CSV table of C-alpha atoms in Angstrom, one decimal:
chain,number,residue,atom,x,y,z
A,7,MET,CA,37.1,-99.1,49.4
A,8,LYS,CA,35.7,-97.7,46.2
A,9,TYR,CA,33.5,-95.0,48.0
A,10,SER,CA,36.4,-94.3,50.5
A,11,LEU,CA,38.6,-92.7,47.0
A,12,LEU,CA,36.1,-91.6,45.5
A,13,LEU,CA,35.5,-89.4,48.8
A,14,ILE,CA,38.9,-88.4,48.8
A,15,ALA,CA,39.0,-86.8,45.1
A,16,PHE,CA,36.2,-85.6,45.4
A,17,LEU,CA,37.5,-83.0,48.7
A,18,GLY,CA,40.2,-82.4,46.8
A,19,ALA,CA,39.2,-80.8,43.8
A,20,GLY,CA,37.0,-79.0,46.5
A,21,SER,CA,40.1,-77.6,47.7
A,22,LEU,CA,41.4,-76.8,44.5
A,23,MET,CA,38.6,-74.6,43.4
A,24,ALA,CA,38.7,-73.1,46.9
A,25,ASP,CA,42.6,-71.5,46.1
A,26,GLU,CA,41.6,-70.5,42.9
A,27,ALA,CA,38.9,-68.1,44.4
A,28,PRO,CA,40.1,-64.3,43.7
A,29,VAL,CA,41.3,-62.7,46.6
A,30,SER,CA,41.5,-59.0,47.3
A,31,ASN,CA,43.7,-57.1,50.0
A,32,ILE,CA,41.9,-53.7,51.0
A,33,THR,CA,44.4,-52.0,52.6
A,34,ILE,CA,44.2,-48.6,54.6
A,35,ASN,CA,46.5,-46.3,55.2
A,36,CYS,CA,45.8,-43.7,58.7
A,37,GLU,CA,48.2,-41.4,60.5
A,38,ASN,CA,46.9,-39.6,63.9
A,39,PRO,CA,47.3,-36.2,63.7
A,40,LYS,CA,48.4,-35.5,67.1
A,41,THR,CA,51.0,-38.2,67.9
A,42,GLY,CA,52.1,-38.4,63.8
A,43,GLU,CA,52.2,-42.2,64.6
A,44,THR,CA,51.5,-44.7,61.8
A,45,CYS,CA,48.7,-47.3,62.0
A,46,GLN,CA,48.9,-49.9,59.4
A,47,LYS,CA,45.9,-51.9,60.5
A,48,SER,CA,46.5,-55.7,59.3
A,49,PRO,CA,45.0,-56.6,55.5
A,50,THR,CA,42.4,-58.1,55.5
A,51,GLU,CA,41.2,-60.5,52.7
A,52,VAL,CA,38.0,-60.2,51.4
A,53,ILE,CA,36.5,-62.4,48.4
A,54,ASP,CA,35.6,-60.0,45.6
A,55,ALA,CA,33.2,-60.8,43.5
A,56,THR,CA,34.3,-58.8,40.0
A,57,GLY,CA,38.2,-60.5,41.0
A,58,MET,CA,40.2,-57.4,41.1
A,59,ASP,CA,41.8,-56.2,43.8
A,60,THR,CA,41.0,-53.4,45.7
A,61,VAL,CA,43.3,-50.7,47.5
A,62,VAL,CA,41.9,-47.8,49.6
A,63,SER,CA,44.0,-45.3,50.7
A,64,ASP,CA,43.9,-41.6,52.6
A,65,VAL,CA,43.1,-38.9,50.1
A,66,PRO,CA,46.8,-37.1,49.8
A,67,LYS,CA,46.5,-33.2,51.9
A,68,LYS,CA,45.6,-30.8,50.0
A,69,ASP,CA,48.0,-27.5,50.2
A,70,ALA,CA,46.6,-24.5,52.0
A,71,PHE,CA,45.0,-22.2,49.9
A,72,LEU,CA,45.7,-19.3,51.9
A,73,ALA,CA,49.7,-19.6,53.2
A,74,LYS,CA,50.4,-17.6,56.2
A,75,GLY,CA,51.5,-13.8,55.1
A,76,ALA,CA,50.0,-14.6,51.9
A,77,GLU,CA,47.4,-12.5,50.2
A,78,VAL,CA,44.9,-13.8,47.3
A,79,ARG,CA,44.2,-11.2,44.9
A,80,ILE,CA,40.5,-11.9,43.2
A,81,SER,CA,39.4,-9.8,40.5
A,82,VAL,CA,36.2,-9.8,38.4
A,83,ILE,CA,33.9,-7.7,36.0
A,84,GLY,CA,30.5,-7.4,36.4
A,85,GLN,CA,28.3,-6.0,33.3
A,86,GLY,CA,24.8,-4.3,33.3
A,87,VAL,CA,22.4,-2.5,31.4
A,88,ALA,CA,20.6,0.6,31.4
A,89,PRO,CA,16.9,0.3,31.1
A,90,MET,CA,15.5,1.4,28.2
A,91,ASN,CA,12.8,4.6,29.9
A,92,THR,CA,15.8,6.7,31.6
A,93,SER,CA,14.9,10.6,31.6
A,94,SER,CA,18.3,11.4,30.9
A,95,PRO,CA,21.9,9.6,30.1
A,96,ALA,CA,23.3,10.6,33.6
A,97,GLN,CA,20.5,8.3,34.9
A,98,ALA,CA,21.0,5.6,32.6
A,99,TYR,CA,24.7,5.6,33.3
A,100,ALA,CA,23.9,5.4,37.4
A,101,LEU,CA,21.6,2.3,37.0
A,102,ALA,CA,23.6,0.6,34.9
A,103,LYS,CA,26.5,1.2,36.9
A,104,ARG,CA,24.6,-0.2,40.0
A,105,ALA,CA,23.5,-3.5,38.4
A,106,ALA,CA,27.2,-4.0,37.5
A,107,THR,CA,28.7,-3.8,41.1
A,108,ALA,CA,26.0,-5.8,41.6
A,109,ASP,CA,27.0,-8.0,38.7
A,110,ALA,CA,30.4,-7.6,40.2
A,111,TYR,CA,29.4,-8.7,44.0
A,112,ARG,CA,27.8,-11.8,42.7
A,113,LEU,CA,30.7,-12.8,40.9
A,114,LEU,CA,33.1,-11.9,43.8
A,115,ALA,CA,30.4,-14.2,45.7
A,116,GLU,CA,30.8,-16.9,43.3
A,117,LYS,CA,34.4,-17.2,43.2
A,118,VAL,CA,35.0,-17.3,47.1
A,119,LYS,CA,32.3,-19.5,48.9
A,120,GLY,CA,30.8,-21.1,45.6
A,121,VAL,CA,27.6,-22.0,43.8
A,122,ARG,CA,25.1,-24.5,44.1
A,123,ILE,CA,23.3,-26.0,41.1
A,124,ASP,CA,20.0,-27.4,40.7
A,125,GLY,CA,18.8,-29.3,37.5
A,126,GLN,CA,15.7,-30.8,36.6
A,127,ASP,CA,14.6,-32.9,33.3
A,128,LEU,CA,11.4,-33.7,32.3
A,129,ILE,CA,11.2,-36.4,29.9
A,130,LYS,CA,8.6,-38.1,28.2
A,131,ASN,CA,7.7,-40.1,25.8
A,132,MET,CA,11.6,-40.2,25.3
A,133,MET,CA,11.9,-36.8,24.6
A,134,VAL,CA,12.9,-33.7,26.8
A,135,GLN,CA,10.1,-31.3,27.6
A,136,ARG,CA,11.3,-29.6,29.6
A,137,SER,CA,15.6,-28.3,31.1
A,138,THR,CA,15.7,-26.4,33.9
A,139,VAL,CA,18.7,-25.6,35.8
A,140,ARG,CA,18.8,-23.5,38.8
A,141,THR,CA,21.8,-21.5,40.6
A,142,THR,CA,21.8,-20.0,43.4
A,143,VAL,CA,24.7,-17.5,45.6
A,144,GLN,CA,24.2,-16.3,49.2
A,145,ALA,CA,27.4,-14.8,50.6
A,146,MET,CA,28.3,-11.8,52.8
A,147,VAL,CA,30.8,-9.6,50.6
A,148,LYS,CA,33.0,-6.8,52.6
A,149,ASN,CA,36.0,-4.5,51.9
A,150,ALA,CA,35.2,-5.2,48.0
A,151,ASN,CA,36.6,-2.1,45.8
A,152,VAL,CA,35.8,-0.6,42.9
A,153,VAL,CA,39.1,-0.8,40.2
A,154,GLU,CA,37.7,0.6,36.9
A,155,THR,CA,34.2,1.6,35.8
A,156,THR,CA,33.4,1.9,32.1
A,157,PHE,CA,30.1,2.9,30.8
A,158,LYS,CA,29.7,1.9,26.5
A,159,GLU,CA,26.9,1.9,24.0
A,160,GLY,CA,24.3,1.7,27.4
A,161,LEU,CA,26.7,-1.3,28.7
A,162,CYS,CA,28.3,-0.4,32.0
A,163,GLU,CA,31.4,-2.6,33.2
A,164,VAL,CA,32.4,-2.3,36.7
A,165,GLU,CA,36.0,-3.8,37.7
A,166,MET,CA,36.1,-4.6,40.9
A,167,GLU,CA,39.1,-6.9,43.1
A,168,ILE,CA,38.8,-8.1,46.6
A,169,VAL,CA,41.8,-8.9,48.6
A,170,LEU,CA,41.7,-12.6,50.8
A,171,ALA,CA,45.0,-12.0,53.8
A,172,HIS,CA,45.8,-15.0,55.7
A,173,SER,CA,45.1,-13.2,58.9
A,174,GLN,CA,41.4,-12.3,58.0
A,175,PHE,CA,40.7,-15.8,59.1
A,176,SER,CA,43.3,-16.9,61.5
A,177,ASN,CA,41.3,-16.0,65.3
B,16,MET,CA,46.3,29.9,98.7
B,17,ARG,CA,45.1,31.4,95.1
B,18,SER,CA,44.8,34.6,94.0
B,19,ARG,CA,41.4,35.9,93.0
B,20,ASP,CA,42.7,37.4,89.9
B,21,GLY,CA,44.2,33.3,88.9
B,22,ASN,CA,40.7,31.6,90.1
B,23,ARG,CA,39.1,33.8,87.7
B,24,LEU,CA,41.3,33.0,84.4
B,25,SER,CA,40.9,29.0,85.3
B,26,ALA,CA,37.2,30.1,85.4
B,27,LEU,CA,37.7,31.7,82.1
B,28,SER,CA,39.7,29.0,80.7
B,29,ILE,CA,36.8,26.0,81.9
B,30,PHE,CA,34.2,28.4,79.6
B,31,LYS,CA,36.0,28.7,76.5
B,32,LEU,CA,36.6,24.7,76.5
B,33,ILE,CA,33.1,24.1,77.2
B,34,PHE,CA,32.1,26.7,74.9
B,35,LEU,CA,34.7,25.4,71.9
B,36,PHE,CA,33.2,21.7,73.0
B,37,TYR,CA,29.8,23.1,72.1
B,38,SER,CA,30.3,25.3,69.2
B,39,LEU,CA,32.7,21.7,67.6
B,40,ALA,CA,29.7,19.3,68.4
B,41,LEU,CA,26.8,20.6,68.1
B,42,SER,CA,24.3,17.7,68.3
B,43,ALA,CA,24.9,13.7,68.1
B,44,GLY,CA,22.3,11.3,67.2
B,45,GLU,CA,22.0,7.7,66.4
B,46,TYR,CA,20.5,6.2,63.4
B,47,LEU,CA,19.2,2.6,62.0
B,48,ILE,CA,20.2,2.7,58.2
B,49,SER,CA,19.1,-0.1,55.9
B,50,TYR,CA,19.6,-0.5,52.1
B,51,ARG,CA,18.3,-3.3,49.4
B,52,TYR,CA,18.6,-3.3,46.2
B,53,VAL,CA,17.3,-5.9,43.6
B,54,THR,CA,18.8,-6.2,40.1
B,55,GLN,CA,16.6,-8.0,37.1
B,56,ASN,CA,18.4,-9.3,34.5
B,57,ALA,CA,21.3,-7.1,34.3
B,58,ILE,CA,18.9,-4.1,34.6
B,59,LEU,CA,18.2,-2.2,38.0
B,60,TYR,CA,14.9,-3.2,39.9
B,61,ASN,CA,14.4,-1.5,42.8
B,62,GLU,CA,16.3,0.2,44.9
B,63,VAL,CA,15.7,1.4,48.9
B,64,LEU,CA,17.2,3.5,51.2
B,65,SER,CA,16.0,3.5,54.4
B,66,ILE,CA,17.0,6.1,57.2
B,67,ALA,CA,15.4,6.5,60.4
B,68,LYS,CA,16.3,8.0,64.0
B,69,ALA,CA,16.8,4.7,66.9
B,70,MET,CA,14.0,4.9,69.6
B,71,HIS,CA,16.2,3.4,72.0
B,72,LYS,CA,20.0,3.6,72.5
B,73,CYS,CA,22.2,1.1,70.3
B,74,THR,CA,24.9,-1.2,71.9
B,75,GLY,CA,28.2,-1.2,70.4
B,76,THR,CA,31.3,0.8,69.2
B,77,PRO,CA,31.9,2.9,66.6
B,78,SER,CA,34.2,1.4,63.7
B,79,SER,CA,35.6,3.0,60.2
B,80,THR,CA,34.0,6.4,60.0
B,81,LEU,CA,33.0,8.7,56.7
B,82,ILE,CA,32.9,12.1,57.1
B,83,LEU,CA,29.9,14.2,54.6
B,84,GLU,CA,29.5,17.8,54.4
B,85,SER,CA,26.7,19.1,56.0
B,86,ASP,CA,26.6,23.0,55.7
B,87,GLY,CA,25.1,23.5,59.3
B,88,SER,CA,22.5,21.2,58.7
B,89,ASP,CA,21.3,18.4,61.1
B,90,ASN,CA,18.9,16.5,58.5
B,91,LEU,CA,20.6,13.0,57.8
B,92,ASN,CA,18.4,12.4,55.3
B,93,GLN,CA,19.0,15.5,53.3
B,94,ILE,CA,22.8,15.6,53.8
B,95,ILE,CA,22.6,11.6,52.8
B,96,SER,CA,21.6,12.6,49.6
B,97,GLN,CA,23.5,15.6,48.8
B,98,ASN,CA,26.4,13.1,48.8
B,99,GLU,CA,24.7,9.5,47.9
B,100,ASP,CA,27.5,8.3,45.7
B,101,GLU,CA,30.0,8.8,48.5
B,102,PHE,CA,27.5,6.9,51.4
B,103,LEU,CA,26.8,4.1,49.2
B,104,SER,CA,30.0,3.2,49.0
B,105,PHE,CA,30.9,3.2,52.4
B,106,ILE,CA,27.7,1.0,52.6
B,107,HIS,CA,29.1,-1.1,50.4
B,108,ALA,CA,32.8,-1.3,52.2
B,109,LEU,CA,31.1,-2.3,55.1
B,110,GLY,CA,29.9,-5.3,53.5
B,111,LEU,CA,26.6,-6.7,51.8
B,112,ASP,CA,25.1,-9.4,51.3
B,113,VAL,CA,24.6,-11.1,48.7
B,114,LYS,CA,21.8,-13.4,47.4
B,115,HIS,CA,21.3,-14.2,43.5
B,116,SER,CA,19.1,-16.7,41.7
B,117,GLU,CA,19.4,-17.4,38.4
B,118,ILE,CA,17.2,-20.1,36.0
B,119,ASN,CA,17.5,-21.7,33.3
B,120,THR,CA,14.6,-22.8,31.5
B,121,ASN,CA,15.4,-24.4,28.0
B,122,LEU,CA,18.1,-22.6,27.2
B,123,GLN,CA,16.6,-19.3,28.5
B,124,ASN,CA,18.2,-17.3,31.0
B,125,SER,CA,17.0,-15.0,33.4
B,126,SER,CA,18.6,-13.6,36.6
B,127,THR,CA,17.9,-12.4,40.0
B,128,THR,CA,20.2,-10.9,42.3
B,129,ILE,CA,19.8,-8.8,45.6
B,130,LEU,CA,22.2,-6.8,47.6
B,131,THR,CA,21.0,-5.8,51.2
B,132,LEU,CA,22.5,-3.8,54.1
B,133,LYS,CA,20.5,-5.2,57.2
B,134,THR,CA,19.4,-2.6,58.9
B,135,THR,CA,22.4,-1.4,60.9
B,136,CYS,CA,23.2,1.5,63.9
B,137,PHE,CA,24.9,4.2,63.0
B,138,LYS,CA,26.4,7.0,65.2
B,139,VAL,CA,26.3,10.7,63.8
B,140,ASN,CA,27.8,13.9,65.0
B,141,PHE,CA,26.8,17.2,63.3
B,142,ASN,CA,29.4,19.5,63.5
B,143,ASP,CA,29.6,22.8,62.1
B,144,ASN,CA,29.5,22.3,58.4
B,145,PHE,CA,30.3,18.2,59.0
B,146,ALA,CA,28.4,15.0,59.3
B,147,LYS,CA,30.5,12.4,61.3
B,148,ILE,CA,28.6,9.0,60.3
B,149,SER,CA,30.1,5.7,62.1
B,150,PRO,CA,28.2,2.3,62.5
B,151,LEU,CA,28.7,0.6,65.5
B,152,ASN,CA,29.5,-3.0,65.8
């Protein structure tokens, strides 16, 4: 009799402990793009070690960057420098202009397509020995227009723009 | 039934048309053109424009056209060198591949940008005083 009372008390304490354990609900909202029907997955109870409730839902849809019939004008200013050993100011201008054009093309490519960045730090004996950041851009730029070119004190600046239209990408 | 005079008139007009056609379009050809320039640390480092006559027929249809003054010459190298700025602007509008790499080591920066027009076939018509250049796509 004494042992049976002890067993009942032990089981009751165990069930109380189980009720107090942290429980989290994970809710995933999804939508069928074809039918437009929303599907609600049944909430799943997951025991979370942190004891915090976790809710996962779809990332809200971004608005289209280029709406139908809309245009986006991207403008950049490229800079170029003339080399030291030029035979005439005209040559210096021509070479600096070419360099500035290349810089403007690079800036356009960076804005439209993006940049790849790789970084590497070498740390030895708790000290930074070498810190390297590499950036690369690779793109094809078409129909860029030169708006203005200025040349002042050996520095050439080329203002360039490109117009992106919805029709260019909707084939 | 046609008269003899009528036949002669029509034959003359055909000859006139042929003469006009040949006087307007003296010669035509297809050329392969490529262009590449390298900029290092914002300074132009190297520039190459290659022009060669195509050894076999190119496929494609002519798209945008550039008309350059040729002064009766049918030497494309010469015509382009005389109108270099115009031709390079035309090439830029066609589209260039941009390849840029930049390295920053211990806060010191160095960069290299390469702009390239891949070898493209151009159809060139040499008229009396003009050269009509169109890329084939």
